[in-house]
mmCIF file of C-alpha atoms and ligand atoms in Angstrom:
data_model
loop_
_atom_site.group_PDB
_atom_site.id
_atom_site.type_symbol
_atom_site.label_atom_id
_atom_site.label_comp_id
_atom_site.label_asym_id
_atom_site.label_seq_id
_atom_site.Cartn_x
_atom_site.Cartn_y
_atom_site.Cartn_z
ATOM 1 C CA UNK G 177 -54.538 -59.903 3.393
ATOM 2 C CA UNK G 178 -50.986 -59.153 2.321
ATOM 3 C CA UNK G 179 -48.768 -62.170 1.871
ATOM 4 C CA UNK G 180 -45.499 -62.278 3.708
ATOM 5 C CA UNK G 181 -42.396 -62.252 1.577
ATOM 6 C CA UNK G 182 -39.115 -63.631 2.807
ATOM 7 C CA UNK G 183 -37.034 -60.529 2.544
ATOM 8 C CA UNK G 184 -39.267 -58.456 4.850
ATOM 9 C CA UNK G 185 -37.325 -59.335 7.953
ATOM 10 C CA UNK G 186 -33.712 -60.389 8.345
ATOM 11 C CA UNK G 187 -33.422 -64.080 7.483
ATOM 12 C CA UNK G 188 -32.594 -65.167 11.027
ATOM 13 C CA UNK G 189 -35.625 -63.346 12.406
ATOM 14 C CA UNK G 190 -37.786 -64.948 9.730
ATOM 15 C CA UNK G 191 -36.511 -68.316 10.969
ATOM 16 C CA UNK G 192 -37.317 -67.370 14.559
ATOM 17 C CA UNK G 193 -40.894 -66.428 13.645
ATOM 18 C CA UNK G 194 -41.188 -69.866 12.041
ATOM 19 C CA UNK G 195 -40.132 -71.424 15.355
ATOM 20 C CA UNK G 196 -43.303 -70.129 16.998
ATOM 21 C CA UNK G 197 -45.874 -72.869 17.333
ATOM 22 C CA UNK G 198 -49.156 -71.278 16.255
ATOM 23 C CA UNK G 199 -52.050 -72.871 18.159
ATOM 24 C CA UNK G 200 -55.104 -71.188 16.672
ATOM 25 C CA UNK G 201 -58.289 -70.651 18.623
ATOM 26 C CA UNK G 202 -61.210 -72.809 17.561
ATOM 27 C CA UNK G 203 -63.559 -69.931 18.440
ATOM 28 C CA UNK G 204 -62.315 -66.858 16.528
ATOM 29 C CA UNK G 205 -64.650 -63.866 16.413
ATOM 30 C CA UNK G 206 -66.733 -63.750 13.220
ATOM 31 C CA UNK G 207 -65.977 -61.143 10.556
ATOM 32 C CA UNK G 208 -69.123 -59.220 11.568
ATOM 33 C CA UNK G 209 -68.125 -59.206 15.230
ATOM 34 C CA UNK G 210 -64.626 -58.077 14.363
ATOM 35 C CA UNK G 211 -65.915 -55.319 12.104
ATOM 36 C CA UNK G 212 -68.118 -53.945 14.857
ATOM 37 C CA UNK G 213 -65.304 -54.199 17.448
ATOM 38 C CA UNK G 214 -62.952 -52.368 15.073
ATOM 39 C CA UNK G 215 -65.425 -49.559 14.428
ATOM 40 C CA UNK G 216 -64.660 -47.328 17.426
ATOM 41 C CA UNK G 217 -62.477 -49.116 19.939
ATOM 42 C CA UNK G 218 -61.886 -47.286 23.230
ATOM 43 C CA UNK G 219 -58.174 -47.489 24.161
ATOM 44 C CA UNK G 220 -57.234 -50.852 25.606
ATOM 45 C CA UNK G 221 -60.668 -52.444 25.770
ATOM 46 C CA UNK G 222 -60.750 -54.720 22.709
ATOM 47 C CA UNK G 223 -58.265 -57.560 22.192
ATOM 48 C CA UNK G 224 -57.505 -59.808 19.250
ATOM 49 C CA UNK G 225 -58.038 -63.577 19.105
ATOM 50 C CA UNK G 226 -54.493 -64.632 20.041
ATOM 51 C CA UNK G 227 -51.483 -63.804 22.185
ATOM 52 C CA UNK G 228 -47.797 -64.619 21.772
ATOM 53 C CA UNK G 229 -45.944 -66.209 24.643
ATOM 54 C CA UNK G 230 -42.578 -67.498 25.813
ATOM 55 C CA UNK G 231 -41.694 -69.029 29.167
ATOM 56 C CA UNK G 232 -38.384 -68.684 31.013
ATOM 57 C CA UNK G 233 -37.079 -71.025 33.656
ATOM 58 C CA UNK G 234 -33.748 -70.411 35.293
ATOM 59 C CA UNK G 235 -32.582 -73.899 34.340
ATOM 60 C CA UNK G 236 -33.626 -73.742 30.655
ATOM 61 C CA UNK G 237 -33.702 -70.094 29.572
ATOM 62 C CA UNK G 238 -36.452 -68.942 27.183
ATOM 63 C CA UNK G 239 -38.488 -71.821 25.748
ATOM 64 C CA UNK G 240 -41.899 -72.775 24.383
ATOM 65 C CA UNK G 241 -42.299 -70.049 21.738
ATOM 66 C CA UNK G 242 -45.957 -70.052 20.867
ATOM 67 C CA UNK G 243 -48.990 -68.128 19.712
ATOM 68 C CA UNK G 244 -52.063 -69.309 21.574
ATOM 69 C CA UNK G 245 -55.719 -68.298 21.956
ATOM 70 C CA UNK G 246 -56.174 -65.032 23.874
ATOM 71 C CA UNK G 247 -57.597 -65.791 27.280
ATOM 72 C CA UNK G 248 -57.302 -65.611 31.062
ATOM 73 C CA UNK G 249 -54.119 -66.767 32.774
ATOM 74 C CA UNK G 250 -54.378 -69.158 35.659
ATOM 75 C CA UNK G 251 -52.135 -67.977 38.501
ATOM 76 C CA UNK G 252 -51.289 -69.542 41.820
ATOM 77 C CA UNK G 253 -52.163 -67.074 44.620
ATOM 78 C CA UNK G 254 -48.478 -67.139 45.605
ATOM 79 C CA UNK G 255 -47.337 -66.001 42.121
ATOM 80 C CA UNK G 256 -44.479 -63.596 42.817
ATOM 81 C CA UNK G 257 -45.722 -60.715 40.624
ATOM 82 C CA UNK G 258 -48.904 -60.452 42.704
ATOM 83 C CA UNK G 259 -46.825 -59.722 45.790
ATOM 84 C CA UNK G 260 -43.656 -57.926 44.755
ATOM 85 C CA UNK G 261 -44.657 -56.436 41.379
ATOM 86 C CA UNK G 262 -41.748 -57.844 39.392
ATOM 87 C CA UNK G 263 -43.223 -56.770 36.022
ATOM 88 C CA UNK G 264 -42.261 -54.705 32.988
ATOM 89 C CA UNK G 265 -43.996 -53.840 29.718
ATOM 90 C CA UNK G 266 -43.660 -52.106 26.367
ATOM 91 C CA UNK G 267 -46.049 -50.182 24.146
ATOM 92 C CA UNK G 268 -45.827 -50.105 20.357
ATOM 93 C CA UNK G 269 -48.137 -50.062 17.346
ATOM 94 C CA UNK G 270 -48.707 -51.855 14.047
ATOM 95 C CA UNK G 271 -49.857 -49.526 11.255
ATOM 96 C CA UNK G 272 -51.658 -50.496 8.083
ATOM 97 C CA UNK G 273 -50.403 -48.732 4.947
ATOM 98 C CA UNK G 274 -52.528 -47.901 1.913
ATOM 99 C CA UNK G 275 -51.325 -51.013 0.035
ATOM 100 C CA UNK G 276 -52.466 -53.273 2.892
ATOM 101 C CA UNK G 277 -48.964 -53.972 4.217
ATOM 102 C CA UNK G 278 -48.458 -53.783 8.005
ATOM 103 C CA UNK G 279 -45.518 -52.041 9.644
ATOM 104 C CA UNK G 280 -44.189 -51.129 13.031
ATOM 105 C CA UNK G 281 -42.058 -48.206 14.196
ATOM 106 C CA UNK G 282 -38.487 -48.580 15.517
ATOM 107 C CA UNK G 283 -39.238 -51.922 17.216
ATOM 108 C CA UNK G 284 -35.559 -52.562 17.935
ATOM 109 C CA UNK G 285 -35.726 -49.542 20.265
ATOM 110 C CA UNK G 286 -38.583 -51.157 22.204
ATOM 111 C CA UNK G 287 -36.646 -54.437 22.296
ATOM 112 C CA UNK G 288 -33.598 -52.694 23.767
ATOM 113 C CA UNK G 289 -35.640 -50.739 26.303
ATOM 114 C CA UNK G 290 -37.394 -53.967 27.305
ATOM 115 C CA UNK G 291 -33.996 -55.529 27.973
ATOM 116 C CA UNK G 292 -32.925 -52.486 30.033
ATOM 117 C CA UNK G 293 -36.175 -52.595 32.013
ATOM 118 C CA UNK G 294 -35.738 -56.342 32.566
ATOM 119 C CA UNK G 295 -32.239 -55.765 33.890
ATOM 120 C CA UNK G 296 -33.467 -53.115 36.353
ATOM 121 C CA UNK G 297 -36.242 -55.405 37.643
ATOM 122 C CA UNK G 298 -33.959 -58.463 37.894
ATOM 123 C CA UNK G 299 -35.961 -60.207 35.172
ATOM 124 C CA UNK G 300 -34.272 -62.271 32.453
ATOM 125 C CA UNK G 301 -33.474 -60.340 29.293
ATOM 126 C CA UNK G 302 -35.310 -61.461 26.182
ATOM 127 C CA UNK G 303 -33.152 -61.247 23.051
ATOM 128 C CA UNK G 304 -33.979 -58.610 20.448
ATOM 129 C CA UNK G 305 -34.685 -61.445 17.992
ATOM 130 C CA UNK G 306 -37.193 -63.174 20.288
ATOM 131 C CA UNK G 307 -38.839 -59.833 21.108
ATOM 132 C CA UNK G 308 -39.297 -58.908 17.439
ATOM 133 C CA UNK G 309 -40.316 -62.442 16.480
ATOM 134 C CA UNK G 310 -43.008 -62.573 19.176
ATOM 135 C CA UNK G 311 -44.450 -59.304 17.818
ATOM 136 C CA UNK G 312 -44.305 -60.462 14.208
ATOM 137 C CA UNK G 313 -45.772 -63.904 14.983
ATOM 138 C CA UNK G 314 -48.786 -62.364 16.741
ATOM 139 C CA UNK G 315 -49.417 -59.627 14.175
ATOM 140 C CA UNK G 316 -49.292 -62.163 11.327
ATOM 141 C CA UNK G 317 -51.723 -64.476 13.117
ATOM 142 C CA UNK G 318 -54.173 -61.646 13.880
ATOM 143 C CA UNK G 319 -53.522 -59.589 10.746
ATOM 144 C CA UNK G 320 -57.252 -59.006 10.136
ATOM 145 C CA UNK G 321 -57.360 -57.049 13.409
ATOM 146 C CA UNK G 322 -55.079 -54.240 12.204
ATOM 147 C CA UNK G 323 -57.528 -51.364 11.673
ATOM 148 C CA UNK G 324 -57.228 -49.036 8.711
ATOM 149 C CA UNK G 325 -59.122 -45.948 9.849
ATOM 150 C CA UNK G 326 -57.569 -42.493 10.321
ATOM 151 C CA UNK G 327 -55.237 -42.474 13.369
ATOM 152 C CA UNK G 328 -56.076 -46.130 14.023
ATOM 153 C CA UNK G 329 -53.564 -48.878 14.666
ATOM 154 C CA UNK G 330 -53.060 -52.164 16.456
ATOM 155 C CA UNK G 331 -51.543 -51.321 19.836
ATOM 156 C CA UNK G 332 -49.083 -54.020 20.908
ATOM 157 C CA UNK G 333 -48.420 -54.683 24.555
ATOM 158 C CA UNK G 334 -45.454 -56.953 25.292
ATOM 159 C CA UNK G 335 -45.089 -57.634 29.024
ATOM 160 C CA UNK G 336 -43.047 -59.839 31.309
ATOM 161 C CA UNK G 337 -43.782 -60.958 34.842
ATOM 162 C CA UNK G 338 -42.511 -63.192 37.640
ATOM 163 C CA UNK G 339 -44.708 -66.300 37.419
ATOM 164 C CA UNK G 340 -42.997 -68.466 40.015
ATOM 165 C CA UNK G 341 -45.234 -69.355 42.978
ATOM 166 C CA UNK G 342 -42.919 -68.375 45.811
ATOM 167 C CA UNK G 343 -43.148 -65.782 48.570
ATOM 168 C CA UNK G 344 -39.436 -65.309 49.153
ATOM 169 C CA UNK G 345 -38.082 -61.908 48.172
ATOM 170 C CA UNK G 346 -35.647 -62.742 45.367
ATOM 171 C CA UNK G 347 -35.794 -62.704 41.569
ATOM 172 C CA UNK G 348 -38.252 -65.316 40.335
ATOM 173 C CA UNK G 349 -36.978 -68.519 38.769
ATOM 174 C CA UNK G 350 -39.915 -68.644 36.352
ATOM 175 C CA UNK G 351 -41.041 -65.782 34.150
ATOM 176 C CA UNK G 352 -43.541 -65.290 31.314
ATOM 177 C CA UNK G 353 -43.274 -62.962 28.310
ATOM 178 C CA UNK G 354 -46.547 -62.302 26.532
ATOM 179 C CA UNK G 355 -47.680 -60.019 23.745
ATOM 180 C CA UNK G 356 -51.318 -59.004 23.493
ATOM 181 C CA UNK G 357 -52.776 -56.733 20.821
ATOM 182 C CA UNK G 358 -55.555 -54.174 20.966
ATOM 183 C CA UNK G 359 -57.006 -52.220 18.036
ATOM 184 C CA UNK G 360 -57.066 -48.520 18.906
ATOM 185 C CA UNK G 361 -58.256 -45.195 17.567
ATOM 186 C CA UNK G 362 -57.144 -41.788 18.944
ATOM 187 C CA UNK G 363 -55.965 -41.993 22.606
ATOM 188 C CA UNK G 364 -57.890 -38.964 23.819
ATOM 189 C CA UNK G 365 -61.616 -38.867 23.149
ATOM 190 C CA UNK G 366 -62.289 -35.904 20.862
ATOM 191 C CA UNK G 367 -59.099 -36.368 18.809
ATOM 192 C CA UNK G 368 -56.149 -33.979 18.833
ATOM 193 C CA UNK G 369 -56.963 -31.004 20.987
ATOM 194 C CA UNK G 370 -54.905 -29.365 23.708
ATOM 195 C CA UNK G 371 -54.999 -31.108 27.075
ATOM 196 C CA UNK G 372 -54.775 -29.542 30.531
ATOM 197 C CA UNK G 373 -52.047 -30.554 32.962
ATOM 198 C CA UNK G 374 -51.907 -30.380 36.734
ATOM 199 C CA UNK G 375 -48.462 -30.304 38.293
ATOM 200 C CA UNK G 376 -48.059 -32.813 41.103
ATOM 201 C CA UNK G 377 -46.225 -31.169 44.013
ATOM 202 C CA UNK G 378 -47.100 -33.798 46.576
ATOM 203 C CA UNK G 379 -46.257 -37.047 44.797
ATOM 204 C CA UNK G 380 -43.419 -38.275 42.652
ATOM 205 C CA UNK G 381 -43.558 -40.963 40.024
ATOM 206 C CA UNK G 382 -40.570 -43.193 40.543
ATOM 207 C CA UNK G 383 -37.894 -41.423 42.548
ATOM 208 C CA UNK G 384 -34.606 -39.774 41.634
ATOM 209 C CA UNK G 385 -31.990 -41.358 39.330
ATOM 210 C CA UNK G 386 -31.309 -44.837 40.680
ATOM 211 C CA UNK G 387 -35.051 -45.370 41.241
ATOM 212 C CA UNK G 388 -37.177 -47.033 38.575
ATOM 213 C CA UNK G 389 -38.218 -44.014 36.466
ATOM 214 C CA UNK G 390 -36.147 -45.006 33.453
ATOM 215 C CA UNK G 391 -37.617 -48.542 33.381
ATOM 216 C CA UNK G 392 -41.041 -49.343 31.945
ATOM 217 C CA UNK G 393 -41.993 -50.953 35.231
ATOM 218 C CA UNK G 394 -45.648 -51.527 36.156
ATOM 219 C CA UNK G 395 -45.109 -50.093 39.652
ATOM 220 C CA UNK G 396 -44.302 -46.645 38.214
ATOM 221 C CA UNK G 397 -47.801 -46.575 36.741
ATOM 222 C CA UNK G 398 -49.386 -47.783 39.984
ATOM 223 C CA UNK G 399 -47.659 -44.868 41.748
ATOM 224 C CA UNK G 400 -49.025 -42.420 39.156
ATOM 225 C CA UNK G 401 -52.677 -43.388 39.641
ATOM 226 C CA UNK G 402 -53.460 -41.412 42.796
ATOM 227 C CA UNK G 403 -51.928 -38.134 41.530
ATOM 228 C CA UNK G 404 -53.665 -38.722 38.173
ATOM 229 C CA UNK G 405 -56.980 -39.309 39.971
ATOM 230 C CA UNK G 406 -56.528 -36.142 42.041
ATOM 231 C CA UNK G 407 -55.704 -34.120 38.918
ATOM 232 C CA UNK G 408 -58.849 -35.435 37.213
ATOM 233 C CA UNK G 409 -60.938 -34.596 40.268
ATOM 234 C CA UNK G 410 -59.720 -31.013 39.877
ATOM 235 C CA UNK G 411 -60.826 -31.100 36.243
ATOM 236 C CA UNK G 412 -57.449 -31.703 34.538
ATOM 237 C CA UNK G 413 -56.661 -34.307 31.892
ATOM 238 C CA UNK G 414 -53.180 -35.357 32.987
ATOM 239 C CA UNK G 415 -50.622 -34.934 35.739
ATOM 240 C CA UNK G 416 -47.039 -33.727 35.283
ATOM 241 C CA UNK G 417 -44.348 -34.944 37.676
ATOM 242 C CA UNK G 418 -41.332 -33.101 39.058
ATOM 243 C CA UNK G 419 -37.948 -34.628 39.867
ATOM 244 C CA UNK G 420 -37.858 -36.835 42.942
ATOM 245 C CA UNK G 421 -34.824 -35.215 44.585
ATOM 246 C CA UNK G 422 -35.600 -31.484 44.603
ATOM 247 C CA UNK G 423 -39.194 -31.198 43.324
ATOM 248 C CA UNK G 424 -37.932 -28.420 41.079
ATOM 249 C CA UNK G 425 -37.376 -29.790 37.594
ATOM 250 C CA UNK G 426 -39.925 -31.024 35.065
ATOM 251 C CA UNK G 427 -39.924 -34.737 34.402
ATOM 252 C CA UNK G 428 -42.815 -36.124 32.354
ATOM 253 C CA UNK G 429 -46.483 -37.079 32.424
ATOM 254 C CA UNK G 430 -47.726 -40.485 33.597
ATOM 255 C CA UNK G 431 -47.317 -41.974 30.118
ATOM 256 C CA UNK G 432 -45.743 -39.274 27.938
ATOM 257 C CA UNK G 433 -42.556 -37.214 27.626
ATOM 258 C CA UNK G 434 -42.736 -33.429 27.314
ATOM 259 C CA UNK G 435 -41.273 -30.737 25.050
ATOM 260 C CA UNK G 436 -41.173 -26.925 25.078
ATOM 261 C CA UNK G 437 -40.876 -24.825 21.931
ATOM 262 C CA UNK G 438 -39.304 -21.428 22.563
ATOM 263 C CA UNK G 439 -40.020 -18.169 20.753
ATOM 264 C CA UNK G 440 -36.419 -18.255 19.441
ATOM 265 C CA UNK G 441 -37.154 -21.578 17.704
ATOM 266 C CA UNK G 442 -35.146 -23.780 20.077
ATOM 267 C CA UNK G 443 -36.791 -26.904 21.432
ATOM 268 C CA UNK G 444 -36.204 -28.059 25.021
ATOM 269 C CA UNK G 445 -36.955 -31.342 26.767
ATOM 270 C CA UNK G 446 -36.038 -32.763 30.175
ATOM 271 C CA UNK G 447 -32.790 -34.740 30.084
ATOM 272 C CA UNK G 448 -32.594 -38.469 30.783
ATOM 273 C CA UNK G 449 -31.934 -40.023 34.169
ATOM 274 C CA UNK G 450 -35.155 -40.593 36.037
ATOM 275 C CA UNK G 451 -37.619 -40.364 33.119
ATOM 276 C CA UNK G 452 -38.595 -42.979 30.577
ATOM 277 C CA UNK G 453 -36.504 -42.654 27.419
ATOM 278 C CA UNK G 454 -39.406 -42.408 24.992
ATOM 279 C CA UNK G 455 -38.982 -43.629 21.445
ATOM 280 C CA UNK G 456 -41.353 -40.897 20.305
ATOM 281 C CA UNK G 457 -39.175 -38.403 22.242
ATOM 282 C CA UNK G 458 -36.055 -39.644 20.478
ATOM 283 C CA UNK G 459 -37.821 -39.406 17.093
ATOM 284 C CA UNK G 460 -39.199 -35.920 17.764
ATOM 285 C CA UNK G 461 -35.689 -34.745 18.680
ATOM 286 C CA UNK G 462 -34.469 -36.061 15.323
ATOM 287 C CA UNK G 463 -37.355 -34.579 13.297
ATOM 288 C CA UNK G 464 -36.978 -31.173 14.990
ATOM 289 C CA UNK G 465 -33.212 -31.184 14.263
ATOM 290 C CA UNK G 466 -33.914 -32.178 10.652
ATOM 291 C CA UNK G 467 -36.010 -29.013 10.393
ATOM 292 C CA UNK G 468 -33.095 -26.934 11.655
ATOM 293 C CA UNK G 469 -34.249 -26.465 15.239
ATOM 294 C CA UNK G 470 -31.680 -26.627 17.985
ATOM 295 C CA UNK G 471 -32.835 -29.254 20.505
ATOM 296 C CA UNK G 472 -31.593 -29.027 24.082
ATOM 297 C CA UNK G 473 -31.933 -31.866 26.607
ATOM 298 C CA UNK G 474 -31.507 -30.387 30.066
ATOM 299 C CA UNK G 475 -32.933 -29.870 33.542
ATOM 300 C CA UNK G 476 -35.867 -27.466 33.196
ATOM 301 C CA UNK G 477 -37.083 -25.762 36.399
ATOM 302 C CA UNK G 478 -40.879 -25.593 36.481
ATOM 303 C CA UNK G 479 -40.604 -21.896 37.475
ATOM 304 C CA UNK G 480 -38.771 -21.209 34.209
ATOM 305 C CA UNK G 481 -41.578 -22.864 32.262
ATOM 306 C CA UNK G 482 -44.320 -20.911 34.030
ATOM 307 C CA UNK G 483 -42.498 -17.582 33.646
ATOM 308 C CA UNK G 484 -41.697 -18.464 30.046
ATOM 309 C CA UNK G 485 -45.343 -19.123 29.267
ATOM 310 C CA UNK G 486 -46.334 -15.840 30.960
ATOM 311 C CA UNK G 487 -43.661 -13.799 29.160
ATOM 312 C CA UNK G 488 -44.135 -15.444 25.767
ATOM 313 C CA UNK G 489 -40.642 -16.952 25.762
ATOM 314 C CA UNK G 490 -42.257 -20.404 25.715
ATOM 315 C CA UNK G 491 -44.577 -20.601 22.717
ATOM 316 C CA UNK G 492 -45.594 -24.237 22.658
ATOM 317 C CA UNK G 493 -45.730 -27.078 25.151
ATOM 318 C CA UNK G 494 -46.545 -30.626 24.127
ATOM 319 C CA UNK G 495 -46.450 -34.243 25.256
ATOM 320 C CA UNK G 496 -45.586 -37.324 23.233
ATOM 321 C CA UNK G 497 -45.672 -41.097 23.441
ATOM 322 C CA UNK G 498 -46.714 -44.142 21.455
ATOM 323 C CA UNK G 499 -50.297 -44.254 22.698
ATOM 324 C CA UNK G 500 -50.928 -40.479 22.598
ATOM 325 C CA UNK G 501 -48.592 -39.679 19.632
ATOM 326 C CA UNK G 502 -48.047 -35.886 19.912
ATOM 327 C CA UNK G 503 -50.544 -34.018 22.067
ATOM 328 C CA UNK G 504 -50.555 -30.238 22.566
ATOM 329 C CA UNK G 505 -50.787 -28.944 26.142
ATOM 330 C CA UNK G 506 -53.048 -25.896 26.433
ATOM 331 C CA UNK G 507 -53.031 -25.255 30.162
ATOM 332 C CA UNK G 508 -50.655 -25.869 33.073
ATOM 333 C CA UNK G 509 -51.622 -25.355 36.706
ATOM 334 C CA UNK G 510 -50.686 -26.172 40.269
ATOM 335 C CA UNK G 511 -51.908 -24.905 43.627
ATOM 336 C CA UNK G 512 -50.239 -21.520 43.050
ATOM 337 C CA UNK G 513 -50.448 -20.814 39.308
ATOM 338 C CA UNK G 514 -52.687 -21.487 36.347
ATOM 339 C CA UNK G 515 -51.402 -20.519 32.902
ATOM 340 C CA UNK G 516 -52.697 -20.912 29.367
ATOM 341 C CA UNK G 517 -50.194 -21.931 26.693
ATOM 342 C CA UNK G 518 -50.366 -20.379 23.217
ATOM 343 C CA UNK G 519 -53.849 -19.012 23.946
ATOM 344 C CA UNK G 520 -54.996 -22.594 24.651
ATOM 345 C CA UNK G 521 -54.517 -23.513 20.979
ATOM 346 C CA UNK G 522 -52.395 -26.251 19.383
ATOM 347 C CA UNK G 523 -48.886 -25.047 18.529
ATOM 348 C CA UNK G 524 -47.688 -24.795 14.937
ATOM 349 C CA UNK G 525 -44.470 -26.794 15.340
ATOM 350 C CA UNK G 526 -46.274 -29.280 17.600
ATOM 351 C CA UNK G 527 -48.792 -30.068 14.872
ATOM 352 C CA UNK G 528 -46.166 -30.074 12.103
ATOM 353 C CA UNK G 529 -44.065 -32.615 14.022
ATOM 354 C CA UNK G 530 -47.144 -34.686 14.715
ATOM 355 C CA UNK G 531 -48.051 -34.778 11.007
ATOM 356 C CA UNK G 532 -44.517 -35.589 9.980
ATOM 357 C CA UNK G 533 -44.263 -38.456 12.450
ATOM 358 C CA UNK G 534 -47.648 -39.964 11.598
ATOM 359 C CA UNK G 535 -46.971 -39.569 7.855
ATOM 360 C CA UNK G 536 -43.867 -41.740 8.295
ATOM 361 C CA UNK G 537 -45.714 -44.253 10.493
ATOM 362 C CA UNK G 538 -48.642 -44.586 8.077
ATOM 363 C CA UNK G 539 -46.403 -44.754 5.006
ATOM 364 C CA UNK G 540 -47.515 -41.389 3.591
ATOM 365 C CA UNK G 541 -43.998 -39.942 3.709
ATOM 366 C CA UNK G 542 -40.537 -41.200 2.866
ATOM 367 C CA UNK G 543 -39.052 -43.170 5.751
ATOM 368 C CA UNK G 544 -35.736 -41.341 5.425
ATOM 369 C CA UNK G 545 -34.324 -42.606 8.727
ATOM 370 C CA UNK G 546 -35.227 -46.271 8.120
ATOM 371 C CA UNK G 547 -37.507 -46.336 11.173
ATOM 372 C CA UNK G 548 -40.240 -48.613 9.833
ATOM 373 C CA UNK G 549 -40.103 -52.404 9.902
ATOM 374 C CA UNK G 550 -42.519 -54.399 7.790
ATOM 375 C CA UNK G 551 -44.303 -57.148 9.727
ATOM 376 C CA UNK G 552 -46.638 -58.503 7.042
HETATM 377 N N1 LIG D 834 -43.032 -41.698 29.548
HETATM 378 C C1 LIG D 834 -43.763 -42.664 30.118
HETATM 379 C C2 LIG D 834 -43.847 -42.702 31.597
HETATM 380 C C3 LIG D 834 -44.432 -43.601 29.316
HETATM 381 O O1 LIG D 834 -45.166 -44.572 29.847
HETATM 382 C C4 LIG D 834 -44.333 -43.494 27.911
HETATM 383 C C5 LIG D 834 -45.062 -44.401 27.049
HETATM 384 O O2 LIG D 834 -44.629 -45.421 26.699
HETATM 385 C C6 LIG D 834 -43.527 -42.487 27.380
HETATM 386 C C7 LIG D 834 -42.897 -41.602 28.226
HETATM 387 C C8 LIG D 834 -43.327 -42.367 25.909
HETATM 388 O O3 LIG D 834 -42.543 -43.423 25.425
HETATM 389 P P1 LIG D 834 -42.680 -43.927 23.933
HETATM 390 O O4 LIG D 834 -42.536 -42.729 23.072
HETATM 391 O O5 LIG D 834 -41.559 -44.892 23.753
HETATM 392 O O6 LIG D 834 -44.009 -44.547 23.810
HETATM 393 C C1 LIG D 835 -47.591 -46.001 25.585
HETATM 394 O O1 LIG D 835 -47.604 -44.892 25.091
HETATM 395 O O2 LIG D 835 -47.382 -47.030 24.949
HETATM 396 C C2 LIG D 835 -47.772 -46.165 27.019
HETATM 397 O O3 LIG D 835 -47.324 -47.141 27.503
HETATM 398 C C3 LIG D 835 -48.500 -45.132 27.757
HETATM 399 C C4 LIG D 835 -49.588 -45.680 28.628
HETATM 400 C C5 LIG D 835 -50.701 -46.321 27.874
HETATM 401 C C6 LIG D 835 -49.050 -46.521 29.727
#
């Protein structure tokens, strides 16, 4: 285990981590159990021994910073989140580097998005310091759970929900913030290979701008399940959503942003408004620009994409997000078209950007943008 030095995090954050009361489980998994759980974890099925937690009450603000044993929550049947879905979450990862140190990627971006999501869902904002400290406190407590295999990491899931037992429709007066951690390998079984996408014409994800699409709100994911299920029943891996106003422009997948690489070398991605502002998206835009590619954020009609794939004007199509990293898309279909992208193979720039990003995250390349934050 790597020891924590005091200049890893800003001094005030280091102090905040120290304010977490660490209540260790008296029944941690044995080293053998942990080793077998870490061997080939399926996404989101294995959890570490602890969870970080803060409680908010309207009268007191955020209090009771703690790390406690991972375990079930006891909820009153009238708990507001169970009725009105006042809930948000984040997704990030802790990566082990070759020297045993543990890092995370642009966590201040997750902290800021969490605050924006909280605002949209009328939840209390958690400060950037408390957000980062809750992550760091948990990762340090469960440091042995950070896997070190190829493409493996400790997926971190901060989430916040209305915990007040009250059936009135108004923002809850009591809220919980928790962080749980789950060791993960590659998101798609079979590693990096092109996925197939079905375009949802019937359902939208979260509505036009002014809806909840730009918040990481649990309800957006609930709304994506039926279209995702229907796409899978047709034999596709993922569903792609169109804009909620005109059903004309590409938005994103259920849990990933999308990019097109044109034959002229320009890179295009749907503009912000009703989509989630992905941190991977933002980083890919930067890495593509660093390589000299012009990157355009704009409204992209689905017709233009389909015709572009058919004519060869669109060479590559890929999706990206924390869980799935960068994933090539090899096929796009709807009820009236079915096209193969790049002969169904992974695109060259797609894979180069993927390598560059993961090399930074795993400490194999210079972190020239200062994106990594050491946790332990
Ligand atoms: N879009 C949606 C709907 C998502 O759930 C995610 C995943 O978090 C993303 C995009 C990608 O965001 P990020 O790169 O910050 O993980
Ligand atoms: C992520 O990439 O972190 C996501 O949240 C996507 C999905 C697992 C919801």
